[in-house]
Amino acid sequence: MKDAVGREINYLRISVTDRCNFRCLYCMPEKGVEPKSHSDILRFEEMVEFVRAVAPLGITRIRVTGGEPLVRKGIPSFIRELRNINGIRDISITTNGSLLAPIAADLKDAGLDRVNISLDTLKPERFRKITRCGRLSDVLRGIESALETGLVPVKLNCVMVRGFNDDEIGDFIELTRSYPIYIRFIELMPLGEKGWSQGKYISAEEIKSSIKERLMPTGAPAGAGPAVYYRVPGAVGAVGFITPISRHFCDACNRVRLTADGKLKPCLESDLEIDIKKALREKKGEEELRSLFREAIMKKPVCHHMMPEEKSAHRRHMWQIGG
Ligand code: SAM
Ligand code: SF4
């Protein structure tokens, strides 16, 4: 279905939980967050009911995210249910990767196509520092298991933070020489811990110009989002740049987001939300769900307001939206 300015909306990101086993500095407060009660969070059946209702409007791609989606029990059967919905052609997960290895095969078997794994540093101590509690080795095992079980293409999301991990750009590029992975450098957005990102943003252009190796433009992998990809000559993997701030991609935005507490968000940054949980709990039926979905799409903002000179009034954090 097209929105009011003609963008084709075919991609739904579902946040299945706002809990997480990490506390990344740029995302969550150190003490964690007040967990929502179970009744505030959509049940998997409710999420499936919603997807079944809106798939006929042209939703073909689903991404499961969080908080950390793999802390919620029952993800493989949820994926299996999504897979059975007519019209859904591509299902992926964004995860911190730490809990992936033991269930990668189950996820593949359930019909998951691929994973994006977040990894901001290759240094164990630094990893613990940025996640405040994570172990790098768990994530590396998660990446291996994704490659082994065929949850491919494996994309690594790497948020660049000035003065923290910008000295590792070359090490990440080096990984693409021998592993068939797609490293995506993401610009830090002012959406996490209040004030934390100030002065730590690095533009993709600056990251790119610091790369010594020759970069050749290359095709995008399956499920390509807004990243632009390059390859170092001879490398089996590739490197991409995601530029939500320096060159926003709102013109080509094809997505809407469903939060774990049942709100449909037409834009990552805007506070505009449509209450889906209420309609689901009041058993309003598929027509009403479709009508709320159409309303959200028609109200989709033309552009976000995260540019450095703008004051975004957003209330939600990334762990509540899912990236
Ligand atoms: N827990 C999962 C993970 O870390 O992949 C899924 C949810 S997490 C909110 C989704 C993505 O958002 C991660 O790749 C994370 O690095 C990114 N993210 C979180 N806060 C961000 C920020 N302020 N700017 C840019 N990316 C951010
Ligand atoms: Fe958790 Fe992902 Fe946020 Fe890190 S970025 S705290 S792993 S939700």
mmCIF file of C-alpha atoms and ligand atoms in Angstrom:
data_model
loop_
_atom_site.group_PDB
_atom_site.id
_atom_site.type_symbol
_atom_site.label_atom_id
_atom_site.label_comp_id
_atom_site.label_asym_id
_atom_site.label_seq_id
_atom_site.Cartn_x
_atom_site.Cartn_y
_atom_site.Cartn_z
ATOM 1 C CA MET A 1 0.000 0.000 0.000
ATOM 2 C CA LYS A 2 1.216 3.519 -0.788
ATOM 3 C CA ASP A 3 1.285 6.301 1.799
ATOM 4 C CA ALA A 4 0.129 9.882 1.282
ATOM 5 C CA VAL A 5 3.319 10.843 -0.571
ATOM 6 C CA GLY A 6 3.489 7.702 -2.710
ATOM 7 C CA ARG A 7 5.963 5.598 -0.714
ATOM 8 C CA GLU A 8 5.239 1.874 -0.990
ATOM 9 C CA ILE A 9 4.971 0.449 2.545
ATOM 10 C CA ASN A 10 5.801 -3.261 2.586
ATOM 11 C CA TYR A 11 7.923 -3.725 5.709
ATOM 12 C CA LEU A 12 6.776 -4.187 9.311
ATOM 13 C CA ARG A 13 9.211 -4.242 12.216
ATOM 14 C CA ILE A 14 7.812 -5.922 15.315
ATOM 15 C CA SER A 15 9.381 -5.304 18.700
ATOM 16 C CA VAL A 16 8.508 -8.392 20.749
ATOM 17 C CA THR A 17 9.854 -7.169 24.082
ATOM 18 C CA ASP A 18 11.301 -4.074 25.693
ATOM 19 C CA ARG A 19 13.553 -6.167 27.968
ATOM 20 C CA CYS A 20 17.207 -6.740 27.245
ATOM 21 C CA ASN A 21 20.109 -8.689 28.720
ATOM 22 C CA PHE A 22 22.523 -5.855 27.787
ATOM 23 C CA ARG A 23 22.562 -2.202 28.823
ATOM 24 C CA CYS A 24 24.321 -0.563 25.886
ATOM 25 C CA LEU A 25 25.579 2.877 26.875
ATOM 26 C CA TYR A 26 23.866 4.653 23.986
ATOM 27 C CA CYS A 27 20.586 2.782 24.342
ATOM 28 C CA MET A 28 19.540 1.868 27.899
ATOM 29 C CA PRO A 29 19.964 3.316 31.378
ATOM 30 C CA GLU A 30 22.439 1.430 33.579
ATOM 31 C CA LYS A 31 19.806 0.263 36.041
ATOM 32 C CA GLY A 32 17.647 -1.108 33.234
ATOM 33 C CA VAL A 33 14.063 -0.069 32.914
ATOM 34 C CA GLU A 34 10.869 -0.720 34.797
ATOM 35 C CA PRO A 35 9.656 -3.891 33.045
ATOM 36 C CA LYS A 36 6.165 -3.654 31.651
ATOM 37 C CA SER A 37 3.703 -6.149 33.074
ATOM 38 C CA HIS A 38 2.941 -9.167 30.893
ATOM 39 C CA SER A 39 -0.576 -7.928 30.214
ATOM 40 C CA ASP A 40 0.797 -4.685 28.749
ATOM 41 C CA ILE A 41 2.828 -6.605 26.173
ATOM 42 C CA LEU A 42 1.170 -8.119 23.129
ATOM 43 C CA ARG A 43 0.921 -11.901 23.126
ATOM 44 C CA PHE A 44 2.463 -13.668 20.140
ATOM 45 C CA GLU A 45 -1.032 -14.698 18.998
ATOM 46 C CA GLU A 46 -2.048 -11.040 18.942
ATOM 47 C CA MET A 47 0.992 -10.074 16.862
ATOM 48 C CA VAL A 48 0.262 -12.915 14.440
ATOM 49 C CA GLU A 49 -3.396 -11.852 14.223
ATOM 50 C CA PHE A 50 -2.275 -8.337 13.347
ATOM 51 C CA VAL A 51 0.177 -9.486 10.666
ATOM 52 C CA ARG A 52 -2.464 -11.782 9.165
ATOM 53 C CA ALA A 53 -4.849 -8.824 8.955
ATOM 54 C CA VAL A 54 -2.382 -6.417 7.305
ATOM 55 C CA ALA A 55 -0.497 -8.772 4.959
ATOM 56 C CA PRO A 56 -3.193 -8.338 2.274
ATOM 57 C CA LEU A 57 -2.377 -4.590 2.274
ATOM 58 C CA GLY A 58 1.052 -5.418 0.873
ATOM 59 C CA ILE A 59 3.229 -6.227 3.888
ATOM 60 C CA THR A 60 5.710 -8.818 2.638
ATOM 61 C CA ARG A 61 8.685 -8.362 4.995
ATOM 62 C CA ILE A 62 8.814 -8.736 8.768
ATOM 63 C CA ARG A 63 11.683 -7.976 11.107
ATOM 64 C CA VAL A 64 11.530 -9.175 14.710
ATOM 65 C CA THR A 65 13.386 -6.911 17.118
ATOM 66 C CA GLY A 66 13.301 -5.606 20.708
ATOM 67 C CA GLY A 67 14.754 -4.850 23.372
ATOM 68 C CA GLU A 68 16.535 -8.103 22.824
ATOM 69 C CA PRO A 69 14.077 -10.382 20.964
ATOM 70 C CA LEU A 70 15.825 -13.586 22.013
ATOM 71 C CA VAL A 71 15.201 -12.988 25.727
ATOM 72 C CA ARG A 72 11.542 -13.697 25.038
ATOM 73 C CA LYS A 73 10.667 -17.390 25.137
ATOM 74 C CA GLY A 74 8.929 -18.992 22.167
ATOM 75 C CA ILE A 75 10.500 -16.985 19.317
ATOM 76 C CA PRO A 76 10.931 -20.073 17.042
ATOM 77 C CA SER A 77 7.211 -20.921 17.178
ATOM 78 C CA PHE A 78 6.344 -17.245 16.633
ATOM 79 C CA ILE A 79 8.542 -17.258 13.498
ATOM 80 C CA ARG A 80 6.814 -20.450 12.342
ATOM 81 C CA GLU A 81 3.395 -18.785 12.697
ATOM 82 C CA LEU A 82 4.574 -15.732 10.742
ATOM 83 C CA ARG A 83 5.984 -18.006 8.029
ATOM 84 C CA ASN A 84 2.544 -19.535 7.534
ATOM 85 C CA ILE A 85 0.908 -16.207 6.741
ATOM 86 C CA ASN A 86 0.090 -15.734 3.056
ATOM 87 C CA GLY A 87 2.141 -13.015 1.441
ATOM 88 C CA ILE A 88 4.989 -12.895 4.017
ATOM 89 C CA ARG A 89 8.109 -13.564 1.969
ATOM 90 C CA ASP A 90 10.991 -12.413 4.144
ATOM 91 C CA ILE A 91 11.478 -12.785 7.903
ATOM 92 C CA SER A 92 14.542 -11.509 9.726
ATOM 93 C CA ILE A 93 15.664 -10.740 13.287
ATOM 94 C CA THR A 94 17.794 -7.963 14.728
ATOM 95 C CA THR A 95 19.586 -9.291 17.807
ATOM 96 C CA ASN A 96 22.592 -8.582 19.972
ATOM 97 C CA GLY A 97 23.594 -12.169 19.104
ATOM 98 C CA SER A 98 24.486 -13.246 22.642
ATOM 99 C CA LEU A 99 21.677 -15.802 22.919
ATOM 100 C CA LEU A 100 21.645 -16.868 19.288
ATOM 101 C CA ALA A 101 24.013 -19.861 19.088
ATOM 102 C CA PRO A 102 21.841 -22.367 21.017
ATOM 103 C CA ILE A 103 18.693 -21.634 18.991
ATOM 104 C CA ALA A 104 20.016 -20.679 15.542
ATOM 105 C CA ALA A 105 19.135 -24.086 14.070
ATOM 106 C CA ASP A 106 15.606 -23.971 15.577
ATOM 107 C CA LEU A 107 15.086 -20.494 14.147
ATOM 108 C CA LYS A 108 16.231 -21.588 10.703
ATOM 109 C CA ASP A 109 13.996 -24.631 10.886
ATOM 110 C CA ALA A 110 11.046 -22.427 11.863
ATOM 111 C CA GLY A 111 11.500 -20.376 8.707
ATOM 112 C CA LEU A 112 13.688 -17.446 9.730
ATOM 113 C CA ASP A 113 15.539 -16.188 6.654
ATOM 114 C CA ARG A 114 18.401 -14.197 8.141
ATOM 115 C CA VAL A 115 19.771 -12.199 11.053
ATOM 116 C CA ASN A 116 21.280 -8.794 11.714
ATOM 117 C CA ILE A 117 23.629 -8.877 14.684
ATOM 118 C CA SER A 118 24.708 -5.764 16.542
ATOM 119 C CA LEU A 119 28.412 -5.570 17.296
ATOM 120 C CA ASP A 120 30.179 -2.305 18.026
ATOM 121 C CA THR A 121 33.642 -3.521 19.002
ATOM 122 C CA LEU A 122 35.934 -6.515 18.533
ATOM 123 C CA LYS A 123 37.763 -5.938 21.826
ATOM 124 C CA PRO A 124 36.437 -8.009 24.785
ATOM 125 C CA GLU A 125 37.030 -5.345 27.447
ATOM 126 C CA ARG A 126 35.522 -2.608 25.358
ATOM 127 C CA PHE A 127 32.587 -4.857 24.557
ATOM 128 C CA ARG A 128 31.863 -5.292 28.246
ATOM 129 C CA LYS A 129 32.135 -1.544 28.695
ATOM 130 C CA ILE A 130 29.698 -0.596 25.952
ATOM 131 C CA THR A 131 27.145 -3.303 26.772
ATOM 132 C CA ARG A 132 27.863 -2.889 30.523
ATOM 133 C CA CYS A 133 27.498 -6.683 31.010
ATOM 134 C CA GLY A 134 27.928 -8.625 27.735
ATOM 135 C CA ARG A 135 30.576 -11.146 26.701
ATOM 136 C CA LEU A 136 32.058 -10.724 23.229
ATOM 137 C CA SER A 137 32.688 -14.475 22.871
ATOM 138 C CA ASP A 138 28.920 -15.198 23.102
ATOM 139 C CA VAL A 139 28.231 -12.839 20.220
ATOM 140 C CA LEU A 140 31.073 -14.242 18.108
ATOM 141 C CA ARG A 141 29.583 -17.705 18.648
ATOM 142 C CA GLY A 142 26.216 -16.296 17.589
ATOM 143 C CA ILE A 143 27.716 -14.947 14.360
ATOM 144 C CA GLU A 144 29.373 -18.302 13.604
ATOM 145 C CA SER A 145 26.143 -20.176 14.229
ATOM 146 C CA ALA A 146 24.242 -17.825 11.909
ATOM 147 C CA LEU A 147 26.756 -18.498 9.124
ATOM 148 C CA GLU A 148 26.736 -22.247 9.784
ATOM 149 C CA THR A 149 22.963 -22.608 9.826
ATOM 150 C CA GLY A 150 22.465 -20.433 6.757
ATOM 151 C CA LEU A 151 20.731 -17.449 8.390
ATOM 152 C CA VAL A 152 22.293 -15.413 5.606
ATOM 153 C CA PRO A 153 23.274 -12.865 4.509
ATOM 154 C CA VAL A 154 24.559 -12.077 8.003
ATOM 155 C CA LYS A 155 24.705 -8.340 8.544
ATOM 156 C CA LEU A 156 26.542 -6.767 11.458
ATOM 157 C CA ASN A 157 25.215 -3.466 12.772
ATOM 158 C CA CYS A 158 28.033 -1.348 14.103
ATOM 159 C CA VAL A 159 27.187 2.015 15.672
ATOM 160 C CA MET A 160 30.202 4.293 15.444
ATOM 161 C CA VAL A 161 30.851 6.373 18.560
ATOM 162 C CA ARG A 162 33.504 9.077 18.466
ATOM 163 C CA GLY A 163 36.370 8.408 20.828
ATOM 164 C CA PHE A 164 35.063 4.966 21.688
ATOM 165 C CA ASN A 165 35.278 2.571 18.737
ATOM 166 C CA ASP A 166 36.256 4.755 15.776
ATOM 167 C CA ASP A 167 39.780 3.300 15.988
ATOM 168 C CA GLU A 168 38.351 -0.122 15.001
ATOM 169 C CA ILE A 169 36.983 0.769 11.576
ATOM 170 C CA GLY A 170 39.982 -0.942 9.909
ATOM 171 C CA ASP A 171 39.540 -4.105 12.023
ATOM 172 C CA PHE A 172 35.909 -4.393 10.951
ATOM 173 C CA ILE A 173 36.869 -3.904 7.302
ATOM 174 C CA GLU A 174 39.510 -6.630 7.750
ATOM 175 C CA LEU A 175 36.788 -9.084 8.824
ATOM 176 C CA THR A 176 35.076 -8.726 5.448
ATOM 177 C CA ARG A 177 38.180 -10.103 3.715
ATOM 178 C CA SER A 178 37.677 -13.602 5.073
ATOM 179 C CA TYR A 179 34.034 -13.777 6.259
ATOM 180 C CA PRO A 180 30.959 -13.449 4.023
ATOM 181 C CA ILE A 181 29.418 -10.825 6.266
ATOM 182 C CA TYR A 182 28.080 -7.353 5.654
ATOM 183 C CA ILE A 183 29.351 -4.788 8.155
ATOM 184 C CA ARG A 184 27.063 -1.756 8.331
ATOM 185 C CA PHE A 185 28.419 1.338 9.998
ATOM 186 C CA ILE A 186 25.460 3.206 11.487
ATOM 187 C CA GLU A 187 25.446 6.843 12.492
ATOM 188 C CA LEU A 188 24.661 7.369 16.174
ATOM 189 C CA MET A 189 21.156 8.797 16.578
ATOM 190 C CA PRO A 190 20.055 11.078 19.411
ATOM 191 C CA LEU A 191 17.443 8.553 20.535
ATOM 192 C CA GLY A 192 18.993 6.730 23.447
ATOM 193 C CA GLU A 193 20.158 7.791 26.865
ATOM 194 C CA LYS A 194 19.517 11.509 27.225
ATOM 195 C CA GLY A 195 22.538 13.574 26.336
ATOM 196 C CA TRP A 196 24.797 10.549 25.953
ATOM 197 C CA SER A 197 25.265 10.952 22.218
ATOM 198 C CA GLN A 198 26.323 14.608 22.396
ATOM 199 C CA GLY A 199 29.638 15.109 20.647
ATOM 200 C CA LYS A 200 29.960 11.395 19.876
ATOM 201 C CA TYR A 201 28.263 11.377 16.480
ATOM 202 C CA ILE A 202 30.475 10.605 13.453
ATOM 203 C CA SER A 203 29.113 10.984 9.945
ATOM 204 C CA ALA A 204 29.354 8.079 7.505
ATOM 205 C CA GLU A 205 31.351 10.360 5.225
ATOM 206 C CA GLU A 206 33.977 10.809 7.923
ATOM 207 C CA ILE A 207 34.064 7.051 8.592
ATOM 208 C CA LYS A 208 34.405 6.329 4.881
ATOM 209 C CA SER A 209 37.166 8.845 4.356
ATOM 210 C CA SER A 210 39.171 7.317 7.237
ATOM 211 C CA ILE A 211 39.260 3.946 5.433
ATOM 212 C CA LYS A 212 42.627 3.417 3.801
ATOM 213 C CA GLU A 213 41.632 0.471 1.591
ATOM 214 C CA ARG A 214 40.150 1.024 -1.837
ATOM 215 C CA LEU A 215 36.345 0.612 -1.683
ATOM 216 C CA MET A 216 34.491 -0.466 -4.810
ATOM 217 C CA PRO A 217 30.728 0.044 -4.974
ATOM 218 C CA THR A 218 28.974 -3.323 -4.834
ATOM 219 C CA GLY A 219 25.448 -4.690 -4.990
ATOM 220 C CA ALA A 220 23.267 -4.823 -1.904
ATOM 221 C CA PRO A 221 22.573 -8.173 -0.182
ATOM 222 C CA ALA A 222 19.083 -9.691 0.199
ATOM 223 C CA GLY A 223 16.703 -7.624 2.273
ATOM 224 C CA ALA A 224 18.661 -4.500 1.507
ATOM 225 C CA GLY A 225 17.576 -1.545 3.583
ATOM 226 C CA PRO A 226 18.910 1.966 3.386
ATOM 227 C CA ALA A 227 22.634 0.995 3.392
ATOM 228 C CA VAL A 228 24.947 1.719 0.476
ATOM 229 C CA TYR A 229 27.542 -1.076 0.050
ATOM 230 C CA TYR A 230 31.222 -1.292 -0.948
ATOM 231 C CA ARG A 231 33.746 -4.081 -1.196
ATOM 232 C CA VAL A 232 37.486 -4.152 -0.599
ATOM 233 C CA PRO A 233 39.052 -5.817 -3.665
ATOM 234 C CA GLY A 234 39.175 -9.589 -3.115
ATOM 235 C CA ALA A 235 36.988 -9.524 0.030
ATOM 236 C CA VAL A 236 34.178 -12.067 0.420
ATOM 237 C CA GLY A 237 32.121 -9.737 2.605
ATOM 238 C CA ALA A 238 31.171 -6.096 2.171
ATOM 239 C CA VAL A 239 30.811 -2.895 4.095
ATOM 240 C CA GLY A 240 27.801 -0.599 4.145
ATOM 241 C CA PHE A 241 26.954 2.821 5.513
ATOM 242 C CA ILE A 242 23.627 3.732 7.099
ATOM 243 C CA THR A 243 23.151 7.474 7.292
ATOM 244 C CA PRO A 244 19.974 8.331 9.242
ATOM 245 C CA ILE A 245 21.446 11.722 10.154
ATOM 246 C CA SER A 246 23.823 12.934 7.456
ATOM 247 C CA ARG A 247 21.722 11.782 4.511
ATOM 248 C CA HIS A 248 18.336 10.671 5.713
ATOM 249 C CA PHE A 249 16.486 8.157 3.599
ATOM 250 C CA CYS A 250 12.946 9.239 4.476
ATOM 251 C CA ASP A 251 12.029 9.591 0.775
ATOM 252 C CA ALA A 252 12.454 5.853 0.332
ATOM 253 C CA CYS A 253 11.124 4.797 3.728
ATOM 254 C CA ASN A 254 9.061 1.628 3.335
ATOM 255 C CA ARG A 255 8.430 0.646 6.941
ATOM 256 C CA VAL A 256 6.205 0.923 9.979
ATOM 257 C CA ARG A 257 6.871 -0.356 13.492
ATOM 258 C CA LEU A 258 4.753 -2.244 16.003
ATOM 259 C CA THR A 259 5.949 -1.794 19.592
ATOM 260 C CA ALA A 260 5.821 -4.587 22.160
ATOM 261 C CA ASP A 261 3.028 -2.735 23.967
ATOM 262 C CA GLY A 262 0.896 -2.674 20.858
ATOM 263 C CA LYS A 263 1.384 0.773 19.325
ATOM 264 C CA LEU A 264 1.887 1.218 15.608
ATOM 265 C CA LYS A 265 4.569 3.826 14.867
ATOM 266 C CA PRO A 266 4.643 5.203 11.333
ATOM 267 C CA CYS A 267 8.057 6.831 11.963
ATOM 268 C CA LEU A 268 10.968 5.849 14.234
ATOM 269 C CA GLU A 269 11.370 9.372 15.538
ATOM 270 C CA SER A 270 7.868 10.792 15.623
ATOM 271 C CA ASP A 271 5.652 10.452 18.708
ATOM 272 C CA LEU A 272 2.672 9.610 16.526
ATOM 273 C CA GLU A 273 1.296 6.225 17.624
ATOM 274 C CA ILE A 274 -1.849 4.276 16.779
ATOM 275 C CA ASP A 275 -3.207 1.946 19.442
ATOM 276 C CA ILE A 276 -3.480 -1.568 18.036
ATOM 277 C CA LYS A 277 -3.597 -3.387 21.359
ATOM 278 C CA LYS A 278 -6.950 -1.869 22.239
ATOM 279 C CA ALA A 279 -8.488 -3.056 18.968
ATOM 280 C CA LEU A 280 -6.983 -6.522 19.418
ATOM 281 C CA ARG A 281 -8.189 -6.846 23.038
ATOM 282 C CA GLU A 282 -11.661 -5.608 22.132
ATOM 283 C CA LYS A 283 -11.775 -8.249 19.382
ATOM 284 C CA LYS A 284 -12.585 -5.635 16.740
ATOM 285 C CA GLY A 285 -11.670 -7.980 13.890
ATOM 286 C CA GLU A 286 -9.497 -7.811 10.786
ATOM 287 C CA GLU A 287 -11.328 -4.975 9.038
ATOM 288 C CA GLU A 288 -10.803 -2.633 12.001
ATOM 289 C CA LEU A 289 -7.105 -3.649 12.239
ATOM 290 C CA ARG A 290 -6.676 -2.901 8.538
ATOM 291 C CA SER A 291 -8.399 0.423 8.927
ATOM 292 C CA LEU A 292 -6.039 1.420 11.802
ATOM 293 C CA PHE A 293 -3.094 0.304 9.692
ATOM 294 C CA ARG A 294 -4.273 2.436 6.741
ATOM 295 C CA GLU A 295 -4.683 5.383 9.114
ATOM 296 C CA ALA A 296 -1.081 4.951 10.360
ATOM 297 C CA ILE A 297 0.278 4.751 6.827
ATOM 298 C CA MET A 298 -1.647 7.795 5.673
ATOM 299 C CA LYS A 299 -0.318 9.770 8.671
ATOM 300 C CA LYS A 300 3.289 8.667 8.091
ATOM 301 C CA PRO A 301 5.484 11.771 8.467
ATOM 302 C CA VAL A 302 7.313 12.875 5.334
ATOM 303 C CA CYS A 303 10.612 13.146 7.229
ATOM 304 C CA HIS A 304 12.108 12.690 10.708
ATOM 305 C CA HIS A 305 13.419 15.583 12.853
ATOM 306 C CA MET A 306 16.750 14.259 14.100
ATOM 307 C CA MET A 307 19.017 16.648 12.240
ATOM 308 C CA PRO A 308 21.633 18.293 14.484
ATOM 309 C CA GLU A 309 19.870 21.685 14.311
ATOM 310 C CA GLU A 310 16.484 20.241 15.240
ATOM 311 C CA LYS A 311 14.998 19.477 18.639
ATOM 312 C CA SER A 312 13.282 16.118 18.494
ATOM 313 C CA ALA A 313 10.494 15.771 21.045
ATOM 314 C CA HIS A 314 10.486 11.974 20.978
ATOM 315 C CA ARG A 315 9.488 10.146 24.142
ATOM 316 C CA ARG A 316 10.485 6.591 23.317
ATOM 317 C CA HIS A 317 14.000 5.141 23.357
ATOM 318 C CA MET A 318 15.526 2.686 20.909
ATOM 319 C CA TRP A 319 14.993 -0.297 23.214
ATOM 320 C CA GLN A 320 11.266 0.513 23.157
ATOM 321 C CA ILE A 321 11.082 0.763 19.377
ATOM 322 C CA GLY A 322 13.585 -1.774 18.109
ATOM 323 C CA GLY A 323 15.761 0.301 15.839
HETATM 324 N N1 SAM B 1 18.763 -5.729 21.008
HETATM 325 C C1 SAM B 1 18.831 -5.889 19.600
HETATM 326 C C2 SAM B 1 20.149 -5.409 19.054
HETATM 327 O O1 SAM B 1 20.897 -4.738 19.785
HETATM 328 O O2 SAM B 1 20.406 -5.709 17.883
HETATM 329 C C3 SAM B 1 17.680 -5.249 18.857
HETATM 330 C C4 SAM B 1 17.213 -3.889 19.312
HETATM 331 S S1 SAM B 1 18.410 -2.592 19.153
HETATM 332 C C5 SAM B 1 17.480 -1.210 19.773
HETATM 333 C C6 SAM B 1 18.431 -2.364 17.392
HETATM 334 C C7 SAM B 1 19.592 -1.600 16.838
HETATM 335 O O3 SAM B 1 19.492 -0.253 17.244
HETATM 336 C C8 SAM B 1 20.973 -2.082 17.290
HETATM 337 O O4 SAM B 1 21.764 -2.357 16.147
HETATM 338 C C9 SAM B 1 21.533 -0.910 18.059
HETATM 339 O O5 SAM B 1 22.940 -0.813 17.915
HETATM 340 C C10 SAM B 1 20.810 0.241 17.396
HETATM 341 N N2 SAM B 1 20.751 1.433 18.235
HETATM 342 C C11 SAM B 1 20.335 1.565 19.501
HETATM 343 N N3 SAM B 1 20.438 2.838 19.930
HETATM 344 C C12 SAM B 1 20.949 3.541 18.885
HETATM 345 C C13 SAM B 1 21.291 4.919 18.660
HETATM 346 N N4 SAM B 1 21.114 5.823 19.619
HETATM 347 N N5 SAM B 1 21.771 5.265 17.451
HETATM 348 C C14 SAM B 1 21.952 4.366 16.460
HETATM 349 N N6 SAM B 1 21.627 3.067 16.581
HETATM 350 C C15 SAM B 1 21.149 2.652 17.782
HETATM 351 FE FE1 SF4 B 2 19.786 -4.079 24.331
HETATM 352 FE FE2 SF4 B 2 20.003 -3.810 21.677
HETATM 353 FE FE3 SF4 B 2 19.665 -1.634 23.268
HETATM 354 FE FE4 SF4 B 2 21.971 -2.926 23.379
HETATM 355 S S1 SF4 B 2 21.117 -1.874 21.565
HETATM 356 S S2 SF4 B 2 20.724 -2.259 25.171
HETATM 357 S S3 SF4 B 2 21.355 -5.009 23.025
HETATM 358 S S4 SF4 B 2 18.191 -3.262 22.950
#
